[in-house]
Amino acid sequence: PFSIIKDLFDEIDIRKDGEIDFKEWTQTFVGVQEGDKKLSLKKVPQHLAEFEVSREAKTIHDAIVRNRKFLLEKFAEFSADGKHVNFEDAKEVIRAVQRG
Protein backbone atom coordinates (compact mmCIF):
# COMPACT_ATOMS: atom_id res chain seq x y z
CA PRO A 1 0.00 0.00 0.00
CA PHE A 2 2.72 2.51 0.90
CA SER A 3 4.70 1.84 -2.27
CA ILE A 4 1.59 2.33 -4.39
CA ILE A 5 0.85 5.68 -2.76
CA LYS A 6 4.49 6.72 -3.14
CA ASP A 7 4.48 5.76 -6.84
CA LEU A 8 1.28 7.75 -7.38
CA PHE A 9 2.73 10.73 -5.56
CA ASP A 10 5.91 10.58 -7.63
CA GLU A 11 3.89 10.40 -10.85
CA ILE A 12 1.75 13.42 -9.95
CA ASP A 13 4.74 15.43 -8.63
CA ILE A 14 5.76 16.60 -12.11
CA ARG A 15 8.35 19.12 -10.91
CA LYS A 16 9.89 16.50 -8.56
CA ASP A 17 10.03 19.02 -5.74
CA GLY A 18 8.37 16.79 -3.14
CA GLU A 19 5.11 18.75 -3.28
CA ILE A 20 1.98 18.41 -5.36
CA ASP A 21 0.47 21.77 -6.21
CA PHE A 22 -2.88 22.40 -7.85
CA LYS A 23 -1.29 22.91 -11.29
CA GLU A 24 0.46 19.52 -11.14
CA TRP A 25 -2.75 17.86 -9.97
CA THR A 26 -4.85 19.31 -12.77
CA GLN A 27 -2.14 18.73 -15.37
CA THR A 28 -1.99 15.07 -14.38
CA PHE A 29 -5.73 14.54 -14.57
CA VAL A 30 -6.72 16.99 -17.33
CA GLY A 31 -7.13 14.16 -19.84
CA VAL A 32 -9.33 12.09 -17.57
CA GLN A 33 -12.89 12.58 -18.73
CA GLU A 34 -16.12 10.69 -18.53
CA GLY A 35 -16.16 8.11 -21.31
CA ASP A 36 -12.36 8.01 -21.69
CA LYS A 37 -11.57 4.64 -23.26
CA LYS A 38 -8.33 4.30 -21.30
CA LEU A 39 -9.97 4.85 -17.95
CA SER A 40 -13.45 4.04 -16.76
CA LEU A 41 -14.84 6.63 -14.36
CA LYS A 42 -18.24 7.40 -13.01
CA LYS A 43 -19.46 10.96 -13.33
CA VAL A 44 -18.29 13.04 -10.37
CA PRO A 45 -21.21 14.34 -8.30
CA GLN A 46 -21.61 18.12 -8.52
CA HIS A 47 -20.92 18.72 -4.82
CA LEU A 48 -17.57 16.90 -5.12
CA ALA A 49 -16.61 18.78 -8.27
CA GLU A 50 -17.35 22.05 -6.47
CA PHE A 51 -15.37 20.94 -3.42
CA GLU A 52 -12.25 20.29 -5.50
CA VAL A 53 -11.96 23.99 -6.34
CA SER A 54 -13.09 25.31 -2.95
CA ARG A 55 -11.06 27.19 -0.36
CA GLU A 56 -11.53 24.26 2.04
CA ALA A 57 -9.96 21.85 -0.47
CA LYS A 58 -7.01 24.22 -0.87
CA THR A 59 -6.59 24.39 2.93
CA ILE A 60 -6.65 20.59 3.20
CA HIS A 61 -4.22 20.27 0.28
CA ASP A 62 -1.82 22.74 1.89
CA ALA A 63 -1.99 20.86 5.22
CA ILE A 64 -1.17 17.59 3.46
CA VAL A 65 1.75 19.21 1.64
CA ARG A 66 3.11 20.79 4.85
CA ASN A 67 2.87 17.47 6.69
CA ARG A 68 3.78 15.12 3.86
CA LYS A 69 6.76 13.50 5.58
CA PHE A 70 4.87 12.96 8.83
CA LEU A 71 1.87 11.51 6.98
CA LEU A 72 4.05 9.16 4.92
CA GLU A 73 5.80 7.93 8.05
CA LYS A 74 2.56 7.36 9.96
CA PHE A 75 0.83 5.55 7.12
CA ALA A 76 3.97 3.47 6.56
CA GLU A 77 3.85 2.46 10.23
CA PHE A 78 0.22 1.36 9.88
CA SER A 79 0.88 -0.62 6.72
CA ALA A 80 4.23 -2.11 7.82
CA ASP A 81 2.62 -5.34 8.93
CA GLY A 82 0.66 -5.65 5.70
CA LYS A 83 -2.64 -4.44 7.05
CA HIS A 84 -4.74 -1.85 5.29
CA VAL A 85 -5.24 1.58 6.80
CA ASN A 86 -8.86 1.80 7.84
CA PHE A 87 -10.97 4.89 8.44
CA GLU A 88 -10.28 4.94 12.20
CA ASP A 89 -6.51 4.70 11.59
CA ALA A 90 -6.69 7.59 9.12
CA LYS A 91 -8.67 9.70 11.60
CA GLU A 92 -6.01 9.03 14.24
CA VAL A 93 -3.27 10.25 11.89
CA ILE A 94 -5.27 13.37 10.97
CA ARG A 95 -5.83 14.13 14.67
CA ALA A 96 -2.07 13.87 15.21
CA VAL A 97 -1.51 16.40 12.41
CA GLN A 98 -4.06 18.75 13.97
CA ARG A 99 -2.35 18.53 17.35
CA GLY A 100 0.92 19.50 15.71
Coordinates of N, CA, C and O in Angstrom, one line a residue, residues 31-77:
G31 N -6.6 15.0 -18.8 CA -7.1 14.2 -19.8 C -8.2 13.1 -19.4 O -8.8 12.5 -20.2
V32 N -8.4 13.1 -18.1 CA -9.3 12.1 -17.6 C -10.7 12.7 -17.7 O -11.0 13.7 -17.1
Q33 N -11.5 12.1 -18.5 CA -12.9 12.6 -18.7 C -13.8 11.4 -18.7 O -13.5 10.3 -18.9
E34 N -15.1 11.7 -18.5 CA -16.1 10.7 -18.5 C -16.1 10.1 -19.9 O -16.0 10.8 -20.9
G35 N -16.1 8.8 -20.0 CA -16.2 8.1 -21.3 C -14.8 7.9 -21.9 O -14.7 7.4 -23.0
D36 N -13.7 8.2 -21.2 CA -12.4 8.0 -21.7 C -12.2 6.5 -21.9 O -12.4 5.7 -20.9
K37 N -11.7 6.1 -23.0 CA -11.6 4.6 -23.3 C -10.4 4.0 -22.5 O -10.4 2.8 -22.2
K38 N -9.5 4.8 -22.1 CA -8.3 4.3 -21.3 C -8.7 4.1 -19.8 O -8.0 3.4 -19.1
L39 N -9.7 4.8 -19.4 CA -10.0 4.9 -18.0 C -11.5 4.9 -17.8 O -12.1 5.8 -18.4
S40 N -12.0 4.1 -17.0 CA -13.4 4.0 -16.8 C -13.8 4.7 -15.5 O -13.4 4.3 -14.4
L41 N -14.5 5.9 -15.5 CA -14.8 6.6 -14.4 C -16.3 6.9 -14.3 O -17.0 7.0 -15.4
K42 N -16.9 7.0 -13.1 CA -18.2 7.4 -13.0 C -18.3 8.9 -13.0 O -17.3 9.6 -12.6
K43 N -19.4 9.5 -13.4 CA -19.5 11.0 -13.3 C -19.3 11.4 -11.9 O -19.9 10.9 -11.0
V44 N -18.5 12.5 -11.7 CA -18.3 13.0 -10.4 C -19.5 13.8 -10.0 O -20.0 14.7 -10.7
P45 N -20.1 13.6 -8.8 CA -21.2 14.3 -8.3 C -20.9 15.8 -8.2 O -19.7 16.2 -7.9
Q46 N -21.8 16.7 -8.5 CA -21.6 18.1 -8.5 C -21.0 18.7 -7.2 O -20.1 19.5 -7.3
H47 N -21.5 18.2 -6.1 CA -20.9 18.7 -4.8 C -19.4 18.4 -4.6 O -18.7 19.2 -4.1
L48 N -19.0 17.2 -5.2 CA -17.6 16.9 -5.1 C -16.8 17.7 -6.1 O -15.6 18.2 -5.8
A49 N -17.3 18.0 -7.3 CA -16.6 18.8 -8.3 C -16.4 20.2 -7.7 O -15.4 20.8 -7.9
E50 N -17.4 20.7 -7.1 CA -17.3 22.1 -6.5 C -16.3 22.1 -5.3 O -15.6 23.0 -5.2
F51 N -16.3 21.0 -4.5 CA -15.4 20.9 -3.4 C -13.9 21.0 -3.9 O -13.1 21.7 -3.3
E52 N -13.6 20.4 -5.0 CA -12.3 20.3 -5.5 C -11.6 21.7 -5.8 O -10.4 21.8 -5.7
V53 N -12.5 22.6 -6.1 CA -12.0 24.0 -6.3 C -12.3 25.0 -5.2 O -12.2 26.2 -5.4
S54 N -12.7 24.5 -4.1 CA -13.1 25.3 -2.9 C -11.9 25.7 -2.1 O -10.8 25.1 -2.2
R55 N -12.1 26.7 -1.3 CA -11.1 27.2 -0.4 C -10.7 26.1 0.6 O -9.6 25.9 1.0
E56 N -11.7 25.3 1.1 CA -11.5 24.3 2.0 C -10.6 23.2 1.4 O -9.7 22.7 2.1
A57 N -10.8 22.8 0.2 CA -10.0 21.8 -0.5 C -8.5 22.4 -0.5 O -7.6 21.6 -0.3
K58 N -8.4 23.6 -0.8 CA -7.0 24.2 -0.9 C -6.4 24.2 0.5 O -5.2 23.8 0.6
T59 N -7.1 24.4 1.6 CA -6.6 24.4 2.9 C -6.2 23.0 3.3 O -5.1 22.8 3.9
I60 N -7.0 22.0 2.9 CA -6.6 20.6 3.2 C -5.4 20.2 2.4 O -4.5 19.6 2.9
H61 N -5.4 20.6 1.1 CA -4.2 20.3 0.3 C -2.9 20.8 0.9 O -1.9 20.2 1.0
D62 N -3.0 22.1 1.3 CA -1.8 22.7 1.9 C -1.4 22.0 3.2 O -0.2 21.9 3.4
A63 N -2.3 21.6 4.0 CA -2.0 20.9 5.2 C -1.3 19.5 4.9 O -0.3 19.1 5.6
I64 N -1.8 18.9 3.9 CA -1.2 17.6 3.5 C 0.2 17.8 3.0 O 1.2 17.1 3.3
V65 N 0.4 18.9 2.2 CA 1.8 19.2 1.6 C 2.7 19.6 2.8 O 3.8 19.1 2.8
R66 N 2.3 20.4 3.7 CA 3.1 20.8 4.8 C 3.5 19.6 5.7 O 4.6 19.6 6.3
N67 N 2.6 18.6 5.8 CA 2.9 17.5 6.7 C 3.2 16.2 5.9 O 3.0 15.1 6.5
R68 N 3.6 16.3 4.7 CA 3.8 15.1 3.9 C 4.7 14.1 4.5 O 4.3 12.9 4.6
K69 N 5.8 14.5 5.0 CA 6.8 13.5 5.6 C 6.1 12.8 6.8 O 6.2 11.6 6.9
F70 N 5.5 13.5 7.7 CA 4.9 13.0 8.8 C 3.8 12.0 8.4 O 3.7 10.9 8.9
L71 N 3.0 12.4 7.4 CA 1.9 11.5 7.0 C 2.4 10.2 6.4 O 1.9 9.1 6.6
L72 N 3.4 10.4 5.5 CA 4.0 9.2 4.9 C 4.6 8.2 6.0 O 4.4 7.0 5.9
E73 N 5.2 8.8 7.0 CA 5.8 7.9 8.1 C 4.7 7.2 8.8 O 4.8 6.0 9.1
K74 N 3.6 8.0 9.2 CA 2.6 7.4 10.0 C 1.8 6.3 9.2 O 1.5 5.2 9.7
F75 N 1.5 6.6 7.9 CA 0.8 5.5 7.1 C 1.7 4.4 6.8 O 1.3 3.2 6.7
A76 N 3.0 4.6 6.7 CA 4.0 3.5 6.6 C 4.0 2.6 7.8 O 4.0 1.4 7.7
E77 N 3.9 3.2 9.0 CA 3.8 2.5 10.2 C 2.6 1.6 10.3 O 2.7 0.4 10.6

